[in-house]
Tab-separated table of C-alpha atoms and ligand atoms in Angstrom:
chain	number	residue	atom	x	y	z
A	1	UNK	CA	366.889	33.692	-153.537
A	2	UNK	CA	365.770	30.092	-153.685
A	3	UNK	CA	362.230	29.233	-152.717
A	4	UNK	CA	363.335	27.941	-149.333
A	5	UNK	CA	365.011	31.194	-148.387
A	6	UNK	CA	362.197	33.554	-149.421
A	7	UNK	CA	361.558	35.742	-146.422
A	8	UNK	CA	358.173	35.180	-144.836
A	9	UNK	CA	356.132	38.112	-143.578
A	10	UNK	CA	356.527	38.670	-139.874
A	11	UNK	CA	353.337	39.376	-137.978
A	12	UNK	CA	351.767	39.878	-134.581
A	13	UNK	CA	348.839	37.974	-133.168
A	14	UNK	CA	346.677	39.164	-130.286
A	15	UNK	CA	344.641	36.430	-128.619
A	16	UNK	CA	345.771	32.900	-127.823
A	17	UNK	CA	342.483	31.197	-127.081
A	18	UNK	CA	341.633	27.908	-128.792
A	19	UNK	CA	341.473	29.581	-132.216
A	20	UNK	CA	344.352	32.043	-131.749
A	21	UNK	CA	346.720	29.306	-130.539
A	22	UNK	CA	345.833	27.106	-133.544
A	23	UNK	CA	346.498	30.008	-135.932
A	24	UNK	CA	349.774	30.804	-134.188
A	25	UNK	CA	351.058	27.251	-134.546
A	26	UNK	CA	350.532	27.173	-138.316
A	27	UNK	CA	352.371	30.457	-138.860
A	28	UNK	CA	355.246	29.273	-136.689
A	29	UNK	CA	355.377	25.901	-138.444
A	30	UNK	CA	355.469	27.687	-141.814
A	31	UNK	CA	358.484	29.723	-140.708
A	32	UNK	CA	356.890	33.123	-140.075
A	33	UNK	CA	358.323	35.311	-137.336
A	34	UNK	CA	355.426	35.677	-134.960
A	35	UNK	CA	354.986	37.988	-131.996
A	36	UNK	CA	352.125	36.986	-129.728
A	37	UNK	CA	350.234	38.596	-126.879
A	38	UNK	CA	347.501	37.243	-124.653
A	39	UNK	CA	345.739	38.892	-121.710
A	40	UNK	CA	346.528	35.877	-119.527
A	41	UNK	CA	350.281	35.538	-120.151
A	42	UNK	CA	350.545	31.819	-119.295
A	43	UNK	CA	348.809	30.907	-122.546
A	44	UNK	CA	351.815	32.175	-124.511
A	45	UNK	CA	354.335	29.920	-122.780
A	46	UNK	CA	353.920	26.823	-125.011
A	47	UNK	CA	354.100	29.021	-128.108
A	48	UNK	CA	357.339	30.621	-126.923
A	49	UNK	CA	358.785	27.110	-126.840
A	50	UNK	CA	357.695	26.744	-130.476
A	51	UNK	CA	359.525	29.932	-131.521
A	52	UNK	CA	357.050	32.784	-130.916
A	53	UNK	CA	358.256	36.074	-129.462
A	54	UNK	CA	356.069	36.962	-126.516
A	55	UNK	CA	355.096	40.598	-126.035
A	56	UNK	CA	354.407	41.908	-122.537
A	57	UNK	CA	351.544	44.110	-123.701
A	58	UNK	CA	349.174	44.513	-126.615
A	59	UNK	CA	350.942	47.804	-127.433
A	60	UNK	CA	354.300	46.014	-127.643
A	61	UNK	CA	352.839	43.328	-129.946
A	62	UNK	CA	351.250	45.949	-132.206
A	63	UNK	CA	354.481	47.938	-132.372
A	64	UNK	CA	356.459	44.842	-133.381
A	65	UNK	CA	354.973	44.338	-136.862
A	66	UNK	CA	352.961	46.097	-139.553
A	67	UNK	CA	350.629	43.131	-139.935
A	68	UNK	CA	348.584	42.666	-136.754
A	69	UNK	CA	346.014	39.863	-136.524
A	70	UNK	CA	343.471	40.000	-133.716
A	71	UNK	CA	341.504	36.914	-132.606
A	72	UNK	CA	339.738	37.689	-129.361
A	73	UNK	CA	336.494	36.625	-127.758
A	74	UNK	CA	334.237	39.435	-128.992
A	75	UNK	CA	334.169	43.048	-130.109
A	76	UNK	CA	334.275	44.331	-126.523
A	77	UNK	CA	337.526	42.456	-125.924
A	78	UNK	CA	339.010	44.057	-129.063
A	79	UNK	CA	338.016	47.473	-127.709
A	80	UNK	CA	339.563	46.704	-124.326
A	81	UNK	CA	342.755	45.094	-125.651
A	82	UNK	CA	343.508	47.938	-128.087
A	83	UNK	CA	342.399	50.859	-125.913
A	84	UNK	CA	345.104	53.496	-126.050
A	85	UNK	CA	347.361	51.413	-128.338
A	86	UNK	CA	349.017	53.332	-131.186
A	87	UNK	CA	347.738	51.762	-134.429
A	88	UNK	CA	349.348	54.256	-136.804
A	89	UNK	CA	350.523	52.564	-139.990
A	90	UNK	CA	349.324	49.115	-138.928
A	91	UNK	CA	347.506	46.618	-141.152
A	92	UNK	CA	344.867	45.387	-138.745
A	93	UNK	CA	343.146	42.077	-139.534
A	94	UNK	CA	340.338	41.350	-137.094
A	95	UNK	CA	339.242	37.699	-136.988
A	96	UNK	CA	337.070	38.188	-133.908
A	97	UNK	CA	333.454	37.154	-134.496
A	98	UNK	CA	331.051	40.093	-134.487
A	99	UNK	CA	328.082	41.645	-136.227
A	100	UNK	CA	328.302	43.441	-139.582
A	101	UNK	CA	327.641	46.760	-137.786
A	102	UNK	CA	330.482	46.105	-135.342
A	103	UNK	CA	332.815	45.347	-138.255
A	104	UNK	CA	331.869	48.577	-140.067
A	105	UNK	CA	332.323	50.608	-136.867
A	106	UNK	CA	335.636	48.876	-136.206
A	107	UNK	CA	336.839	49.722	-139.747
A	108	UNK	CA	336.005	53.384	-139.190
A	109	UNK	CA	337.593	53.271	-135.719
A	110	UNK	CA	340.796	51.820	-137.232
A	111	UNK	CA	340.835	54.417	-140.026
A	112	UNK	CA	340.563	57.259	-137.487
A	113	UNK	CA	343.543	55.758	-135.658
A	114	UNK	CA	345.676	55.617	-138.797
A	115	UNK	CA	345.366	51.872	-139.495
A	116	UNK	CA	344.184	49.942	-142.536
A	117	UNK	CA	341.497	47.389	-141.729
A	118	UNK	CA	340.336	44.009	-142.882
A	119	UNK	CA	337.590	42.084	-141.151
A	120	UNK	CA	337.421	38.295	-141.076
A	121	UNK	CA	334.809	35.648	-140.288
A	122	UNK	CA	336.286	32.247	-139.538
A	123	UNK	CA	334.458	29.302	-141.115
A	124	UNK	CA	336.428	26.651	-139.264
A	125	UNK	CA	336.885	25.187	-135.814
A	126	UNK	CA	340.369	24.948	-134.275
A	127	UNK	CA	341.114	21.343	-135.407
A	128	UNK	CA	340.555	22.466	-139.023
A	129	UNK	CA	343.321	25.086	-138.804
A	130	UNK	CA	346.447	24.026	-140.705
A	131	UNK	CA	344.582	21.108	-142.297
A	132	UNK	CA	343.778	22.211	-145.887
A	133	UNK	CA	341.777	19.062	-146.646
A	134	UNK	CA	339.360	19.958	-143.813
A	135	UNK	CA	337.952	22.681	-146.075
A	136	UNK	CA	337.958	25.556	-143.576
A	137	UNK	CA	338.390	29.135	-144.680
A	138	UNK	CA	338.006	32.728	-143.545
A	139	UNK	CA	335.696	35.279	-145.154
A	140	UNK	CA	337.480	38.619	-145.546
A	141	UNK	CA	335.999	42.022	-146.291
A	142	UNK	CA	337.212	45.606	-146.218
A	143	UNK	CA	340.295	46.945	-147.954
A	144	UNK	CA	340.922	44.822	-151.076
A	145	UNK	CA	344.426	46.220	-151.337
A	146	UNK	CA	345.174	45.022	-147.817
A	147	UNK	CA	343.689	41.609	-148.545
A	148	UNK	CA	345.822	41.186	-151.673
A	149	UNK	CA	348.941	42.409	-149.893
A	150	UNK	CA	348.632	39.833	-147.111
A	151	UNK	CA	346.675	37.044	-148.759
A	152	UNK	CA	349.650	34.687	-148.909
A	153	UNK	CA	350.318	35.038	-145.178
A	154	UNK	CA	346.641	34.901	-144.248
A	155	UNK	CA	346.222	31.718	-146.294
A	156	UNK	CA	348.822	29.811	-144.254
A	157	UNK	CA	346.451	28.598	-141.499
A	158	UNK	CA	343.275	28.224	-143.531
A	159	UNK	CA	341.762	29.196	-146.911
A	160	UNK	CA	340.716	32.746	-147.775
A	161	UNK	CA	337.527	34.062	-149.377
A	162	UNK	CA	337.315	37.798	-150.083
A	163	UNK	CA	333.684	38.980	-150.186
A	164	UNK	CA	333.873	42.727	-150.795
A	165	UNK	CA	334.960	46.234	-149.795
A	166	UNK	CA	332.117	46.619	-147.292
A	167	UNK	CA	333.828	45.752	-144.006
A	168	UNK	CA	330.568	44.237	-142.724
A	169	UNK	CA	330.275	41.594	-145.443
A	170	UNK	CA	332.625	39.017	-143.896
A	171	UNK	CA	330.607	39.070	-140.660
A	172	UNK	CA	327.363	38.957	-142.611
A	173	UNK	CA	328.474	35.901	-144.615
A	174	UNK	CA	329.797	34.284	-141.441
A	175	UNK	CA	326.577	34.806	-139.471
A	176	UNK	CA	324.405	33.776	-142.445
A	177	UNK	CA	326.218	30.458	-142.844
A	178	UNK	CA	326.298	29.792	-139.117
A	179	UNK	CA	322.576	30.598	-138.863
A	180	UNK	CA	321.898	27.965	-141.534
A	181	UNK	CA	324.070	25.576	-139.550
A	182	UNK	CA	321.940	26.120	-136.424
A	183	UNK	CA	318.821	25.403	-138.484
A	184	UNK	CA	320.436	22.142	-139.555
A	185	UNK	CA	321.416	21.289	-135.965
A	186	UNK	CA	317.852	22.071	-134.858
A	187	UNK	CA	316.466	19.648	-137.451
A	188	UNK	CA	318.963	16.988	-136.438
A	189	UNK	CA	318.071	17.469	-132.747
A	190	UNK	CA	314.386	16.897	-133.557
A	191	UNK	CA	315.218	13.812	-135.634
A	192	UNK	CA	317.306	12.260	-132.830
A	193	UNK	CA	314.571	13.104	-130.310
A	194	UNK	CA	312.039	11.198	-132.442
A	195	UNK	CA	314.050	7.969	-132.294
A	196	UNK	CA	315.374	8.449	-128.766
A	197	UNK	CA	312.962	6.161	-126.923
A	198	UNK	CA	313.001	3.405	-129.540
A	199	UNK	CA	315.319	0.493	-130.083
A	200	UNK	CA	317.191	2.391	-132.781
A	201	UNK	CA	320.919	2.880	-132.376
A	202	UNK	CA	321.719	6.590	-132.773
A	203	UNK	CA	325.064	5.574	-134.273
A	204	UNK	CA	323.290	3.604	-137.035
A	205	UNK	CA	320.826	6.441	-137.559
A	206	UNK	CA	323.499	9.168	-137.814
A	207	UNK	CA	324.895	8.205	-141.258
A	208	UNK	CA	321.352	8.050	-142.665
A	209	UNK	CA	320.689	11.517	-141.292
A	210	UNK	CA	323.986	12.954	-142.531
A	211	UNK	CA	323.531	11.518	-146.038
A	212	UNK	CA	319.968	12.876	-146.216
A	213	UNK	CA	321.081	16.377	-145.216
A	214	UNK	CA	323.850	16.268	-147.816
A	215	UNK	CA	321.379	15.079	-150.479
A	216	UNK	CA	318.985	17.945	-149.658
A	217	UNK	CA	321.616	20.696	-149.402
A	218	UNK	CA	321.865	21.411	-153.173
A	219	UNK	CA	318.246	22.666	-153.040
A	220	UNK	CA	319.758	26.026	-151.995
A	221	UNK	CA	320.899	26.520	-155.606
A	222	UNK	CA	317.288	26.309	-156.813
A	223	UNK	CA	316.268	28.762	-154.073
A	224	UNK	CA	318.974	31.187	-155.208
A	225	UNK	CA	317.850	30.941	-158.832
A	226	UNK	CA	314.222	31.609	-157.829
A	227	UNK	CA	315.243	34.594	-155.688
A	228	UNK	CA	317.237	35.974	-158.618
A	229	UNK	CA	314.442	35.747	-161.170
A	230	UNK	CA	311.590	36.453	-158.737
A	231	UNK	CA	309.569	33.443	-159.899
A	232	UNK	CA	309.170	30.961	-157.037
A	233	UNK	CA	307.173	28.535	-159.177
A	234	UNK	CA	310.104	27.745	-161.469
A	235	UNK	CA	311.549	24.209	-161.367
A	236	UNK	CA	309.487	23.379	-158.242
A	237	UNK	CA	310.001	19.790	-157.134
A	238	UNK	CA	307.639	19.614	-154.127
A	239	UNK	CA	305.164	22.469	-154.008
A	240	UNK	CA	304.112	24.349	-150.899
A	241	UNK	CA	300.512	23.075	-150.898
A	242	UNK	CA	301.704	19.453	-150.825
A	243	UNK	CA	304.265	20.204	-148.115
A	244	UNK	CA	301.759	22.025	-145.889
A	245	UNK	CA	299.365	19.086	-146.287
A	246	UNK	CA	302.108	16.880	-144.857
A	247	UNK	CA	302.783	18.971	-141.742
A	248	UNK	CA	300.110	17.296	-139.524
A	249	UNK	CA	301.955	14.005	-140.044
A	250	UNK	CA	305.122	15.530	-138.625
A	251	UNK	CA	303.298	17.091	-135.660
A	252	UNK	CA	301.344	13.898	-134.903
A	253	UNK	CA	304.499	11.794	-135.095
A	254	UNK	CA	306.211	14.158	-132.660
A	255	UNK	CA	303.214	13.872	-130.321
A	256	UNK	CA	303.183	10.048	-130.575
A	257	UNK	CA	306.913	9.872	-129.867
A	258	UNK	CA	306.580	12.220	-126.874
A	259	UNK	CA	308.662	14.918	-128.555
A	260	UNK	CA	308.017	18.638	-128.283
A	261	UNK	CA	307.286	20.181	-131.706
A	262	UNK	CA	308.774	23.516	-130.619
A	263	UNK	CA	311.579	23.410	-133.191
A	264	UNK	CA	309.293	22.505	-136.097
A	265	UNK	CA	306.287	24.725	-135.374
A	266	UNK	CA	307.715	28.165	-136.281
A	267	UNK	CA	308.780	27.009	-139.743
A	268	UNK	CA	305.480	25.225	-140.362
A	269	UNK	CA	303.621	28.391	-139.304
A	270	UNK	CA	305.483	30.391	-141.954
A	271	UNK	CA	304.718	27.753	-144.594
A	272	UNK	CA	301.008	27.943	-143.738
A	273	UNK	CA	301.023	31.761	-143.853
A	274	UNK	CA	302.567	31.714	-147.289
A	275	UNK	CA	300.035	29.137	-148.477
A	276	UNK	CA	297.209	31.316	-147.135
A	277	UNK	CA	298.496	34.090	-149.407
A	278	UNK	CA	297.668	31.859	-152.371
A	279	UNK	CA	301.171	30.546	-153.059
A	280	UNK	CA	300.446	26.821	-153.134
A	281	UNK	CA	302.243	26.254	-156.442
A	282	UNK	CA	305.434	27.849	-155.172
A	283	UNK	CA	308.553	26.326	-153.696
A	284	UNK	CA	309.423	27.064	-150.045
A	285	UNK	CA	311.264	30.194	-151.239
A	286	UNK	CA	308.303	32.469	-150.387
A	287	UNK	CA	309.007	31.916	-146.679
A	288	UNK	CA	312.095	34.108	-147.113
A	289	UNK	CA	309.892	37.066	-148.073
A	290	UNK	CA	307.825	36.581	-144.924
A	291	UNK	CA	310.959	36.814	-142.786
A	292	UNK	CA	312.059	40.165	-144.165
A	293	UNK	CA	310.792	43.087	-142.052
B	1	LIG	N1	336.685	28.111	-131.294
B	1	LIG	C1	335.737	27.997	-132.219
B	1	LIG	O1	335.201	26.909	-132.459
B	1	LIG	C2	335.235	29.174	-133.027
B	1	LIG	C3	335.282	28.890	-134.496
B	1	LIG	C4	334.826	30.060	-135.345
B	1	LIG	C5	335.459	31.361	-134.909
B	1	LIG	N2	335.381	31.540	-133.475
B	1	LIG	C6	335.690	32.893	-133.033
B	1	LIG	O2	337.088	33.107	-132.884
B	1	LIG	C7	337.305	34.055	-131.830
B	1	LIG	C8	338.268	33.465	-130.812
B	1	LIG	O3	337.717	32.253	-130.373
B	1	LIG	P1	338.530	31.257	-129.431
B	1	LIG	O4	338.052	29.879	-129.743
B	1	LIG	O5	339.978	31.498	-129.510
B	1	LIG	O6	337.951	31.713	-127.997
B	1	LIG	P2	338.542	31.446	-126.532
B	1	LIG	O7	339.271	30.154	-126.499
B	1	LIG	O8	337.401	31.614	-125.593
B	1	LIG	O9	339.599	32.621	-126.340
B	1	LIG	C9	339.202	33.952	-126.189
B	1	LIG	C10	340.399	34.864	-126.285
B	1	LIG	O10	339.978	36.225	-126.080
B	1	LIG	C11	340.740	36.771	-124.984
B	1	LIG	N3	339.961	37.780	-124.325
B	1	LIG	C12	338.689	37.696	-123.853
B	1	LIG	N4	338.306	38.861	-123.311
B	1	LIG	C13	339.360	39.709	-123.420
B	1	LIG	C14	339.584	41.054	-123.041
B	1	LIG	N5	338.636	41.766	-122.450
B	1	LIG	N6	340.782	41.601	-123.318
B	1	LIG	C15	341.756	40.882	-123.922
B	1	LIG	N7	341.615	39.587	-124.297
B	1	LIG	C16	340.425	39.012	-124.063
B	1	LIG	C17	341.069	35.572	-124.128
B	1	LIG	O11	342.134	35.926	-123.277
B	1	LIG	P3	342.370	35.142	-121.889
B	1	LIG	O12	341.006	34.795	-121.323
B	1	LIG	O13	343.169	33.929	-122.212
B	1	LIG	O14	343.075	36.113	-121.046
B	1	LIG	C18	341.434	34.559	-125.200
B	1	LIG	O15	342.707	34.800	-125.712
B	1	LIG	C19	335.936	34.361	-131.215
B	1	LIG	O16	335.461	35.589	-131.710
B	1	LIG	C20	335.077	33.203	-131.685
B	1	LIG	O17	333.725	33.548	-131.821
B	1	LIG	C21	335.964	30.466	-132.699
């Protein structure tokens, strides 16, 4: 067989929302035989024109192929879509966003129904699907054997990152990274609010903000090193005492600009608590210990 005639894995995809449809298109474009199902059938029509087989029910889609990818709204929709469907012998890959506990329960649920299970957490938005240079990928966890068996097919729409046998780890990595993203968005929202009433063009400010966030991001490596060795005073660049001393400036500036400090205050409160414990020479890493219950 020449490279061009190598048979591609055929697969089924349940869910043709914004993400599911983007995934479907890349598999079709790469020459995979794809069977699709969506609760609202009209969403499958454009994909049928692009070569997808359209199943009339989730059960029919699952029966069509061993490899079944699910990309639905949430865990409840997975439960509802697959209720009563025979999963025996299927390789179920669930890309639906959920909690680590939901992923672990879903893995056990699939095992009881005779299916192998891999959970996925998508680190991409639909326009990044099928665009390798966009840097998107999916965290996978659960059966390593299943991951290795299907990695080539799973890597068609977007990169793959296997993070362990524990089915909950993909969701945990996903939620951890997205939580950090919301922290970043919160900081950016406060920054834009500060300049909002001034004669400063947000479009001129945005590149300054983006470059600053990028310049600060590598600090997470120092945090990781400190967490590993348990010494939060190692390689400190700006110690906690100095940073806490600066917090009134941030709160006063917010006040002067007519901006609520509600996004800043909780983090500053943690910094002050850690300082009160006598950790002035530390980095900000000690805040992490205060968060853990
Ligand atoms: N879109 C994004 O930016 C993010 C990027 C990161 C990963 N997420 C997660 O991906 C899952 C799917 O997201 P989506 O963007 O495709 O979401 P929607 O466009 O809202 O489509 C939802 C699909 O789920 C179907 N659905 C909902 N409830 C049920 C149900 N009870 N039974 C069967 N199917 C259900 C819905 O069907 P319909 O409304 O068209 O009939 C859509 O196919 C998601 O976990 C994101 O968190 C996306």
